[in-house]
Amino acid sequence: MVRSVLLLELAVLLVLAWGSSRTGADEGRMMDSPTVVLQKLDAAITALEKAQDVPMNLTDCDKGLAAAVAGVNEAQLLMSSDELHLARHKVLAAKYNNAKCLQLLRRSTSVPYSTKTVVYNLTLQADQELEEIVAHLPIASQEAYNTTSWSATTDFNKALTKHLIDSSQDHQELVEYGTPRSTCAATVVDGTKCQYAECAKGRGLVSCAIGFAKGVVGGYYGISYTVTRDDDVPENPPAGSLRHGLNLAKDHAGGVWITFARDMVIELRGMMWVHSHTTVDGRGVNVTLQKHSLVVSGARQVILANFGINTVRGGDTVHIFADSSKVWVDHLTSFGGDLGLVSVVQGSTDVTISNCKLQNHNFNMLLGASDHDEQDRNMRVSVYRNHFLDSMQRMPHCRWGWCHVANNLYTNWGYYAIGARVKARVRTENNVFMPSRATEVTPWHPGAAASSFDMTARIESRGDLLMNGSTYHQFLLATHDVKPPYPSAEFPPLLGADRVYRLVQACAGQQTPDTVSACQSAST
């Protein structure tokens, strides 16, 4: 009851602080992120208190949970007085103390398995809620900074946003305490060769994620599942099938880590839904999905790694939508999607699409589906070291959010390579453009007035290698820096454009036992 009253008072104060100068639709929109913060605070403390109520006789774990509860309570009080930067530190401290309990539980041999499972699931849930609080605080302050006319709030949120986005030390704490520790040296985690390093075997793959999806764990804390059969029965998936394995994630808080027993081609008989805390790991074998889409809907913590998906009727090959977050799509080979290949739309964010080979007859990659989907204004997507080939357009096309397009190889596009609309912020960096049909990187209609185009998007090119007469047209160039909002410790490692061609040619797409050695050689 006390917590409910506190949260109600806090809601009023936050709405006053963040929304005092707005009415109508603007006010409703501005309440989104503060409301999320309040909901997540309540959910986190509920999970932590439930975990405290389970008798464990694990002293240090009990102390960690108590400290985490105290930290969340202090964060609530600090937020009620608009001390958001201090509140964030308290949330990070709570994450740290909660993570200590998680680690102790994993190592303990004295706690009964049933007790360990209950507490582990609760502390994992609390960690997820605290992670989202940290993610939504800068979004809320960024929204206020972009729209409010109240100078005091503007000044405060401007400083807060800079602190949250640029503070590598704070974000490194978040990464360290919120994900498994990497066993790979920094020189190995370069975005490409890490996946095949000794240190990244099995679930060590999570340490290789880069870009906006860095920190993703997928099914790291979940059960192991091996696909042994290549049939697909949507109505009642048999054990051993991929669909059965994906459905297991719904029944386990830690999710599922899926591998394959052998090479196989799986013809899907319907869309295949991927749930939160799922890893599909196709390394070491040659696996291809066909006929229908992989769909990530409202899910978080997803890794799709090293397989093929092609010839999809009536949709995209991989469709990420409905507020999905922390999704890493890596080393996929994809072609033949009726509506496109990988899409990230409708409020989804913190996605990395890396090391993929993407070839399609028309549309390729759509980031933000509609000019009316304002929920995409906080979308953050890294498009990294992919090979876009033989497609007409959208490699990618970005609306509303931040799109960082780096170290990719473009060959033989038919209309344009990269497009943007409605306030999108796009940086293309150290890419290689090698046209053989159209030469325009951005969409361009010779002779048309610039006023006929959406001029709200901002595209900035840095270090791109424009070959064979390829050009950027000025109407889409940014007039000022379009810096992707990575914490500085997470900016993905970039190769000079002169090294991109050889690496991406050898490493983009699904890697099989027959091809991985060529990629490893190109990565040195």
C-alpha angles and dihedrals in degrees: 000000000000090000091050092053091047091050092049091051090045091051091055093048093047093049090050093048097044102030110030096116098045136079137182118003094358092057093049091050093049092054093061100087098036088051091051090051091053093048092048093048090054093046092048095051091045091054092046093050091050089051090051090055092061111091108233107153088219102129101192091047091051089050091050092052092048091051091048092052090049090049094053091048090051090048090055092053093047092050091052088060092045093250091139097156091055091044089056091054089052091051090050090050089050089051090052094050092045090049090053088059091048091053093047091050092052092052100039120108095178100064113087113250095241092051092045091053094051095048093040092054092047094048091046089052090050091050090053092050092048091049090055092049090057090047095050098046094072091042091054093048092045090053091051092048092050097050115020125097094197102111097206093054091043093054093045096047093044090057092042093050091051090049094050097044100041102036103106092176094057094045093047087058089053092050093045097049098034100051138036115280113260117244090193121095117243090249090060097048093074097134099259118039095041093082092065098041121113090243092058098053116132113344091357084088089090091072090063098064115116138179123028092339092057109132094036113145102181108183095343092127094039139089124287119246130181122204107225103166133053101210124104124213110174096187098055111001111209122231110268094037124113093239091054090052093050091051091055090072089071092061100045123062091212091050126214138297108211126200132168128244095212146346111301146162112219118198105204116219093200142357111307115222121214116205133204119290096024131142121188103193115187098171117135096025139059110250127169129183119202145184103020140048132265104229125201105190122176089336131136134197100033129157121189108183138176112345139103128252121182150144096045118175122219099355150038121298091235117019118189114184149128100066096313114165143184095031122159118194109187138170096357123154109210136171142142102050112157093216099023142288121267116009130181112192149143104041099326117142148164094052129152122197107189143165093003130145107222121184126163140159094238128345119034118173128004120192106184115010106210142031086229098054098099090167085078092067089098096044114133119189132170115206104192138174096340128147111230109191141168094358129131102221151330104068075167125336109196131199130186101338142069117285120184110194110187141163094358127146119225122194134171104352118175107210113002137333107215128023138173140186143173105029096320115162111214131177118187110195135183094342125150119229116195109172126188099168117021116019102198114104091194123040111273136174111199112229096015119124116253088231089070091068133075100261097184096088119091122210123180125188119205124178095342116158109228110196135178093021097307114160144190114223119226100230091075099039117113118247091211140020116304099197115184106238098242118143100251093248090061102048102129117250111261130209121209110262090247090067098044100082097059095042098046094043090056101036110032116107135014113344118213128188087264096055106031095086091059090052092048090052092050091049095060 
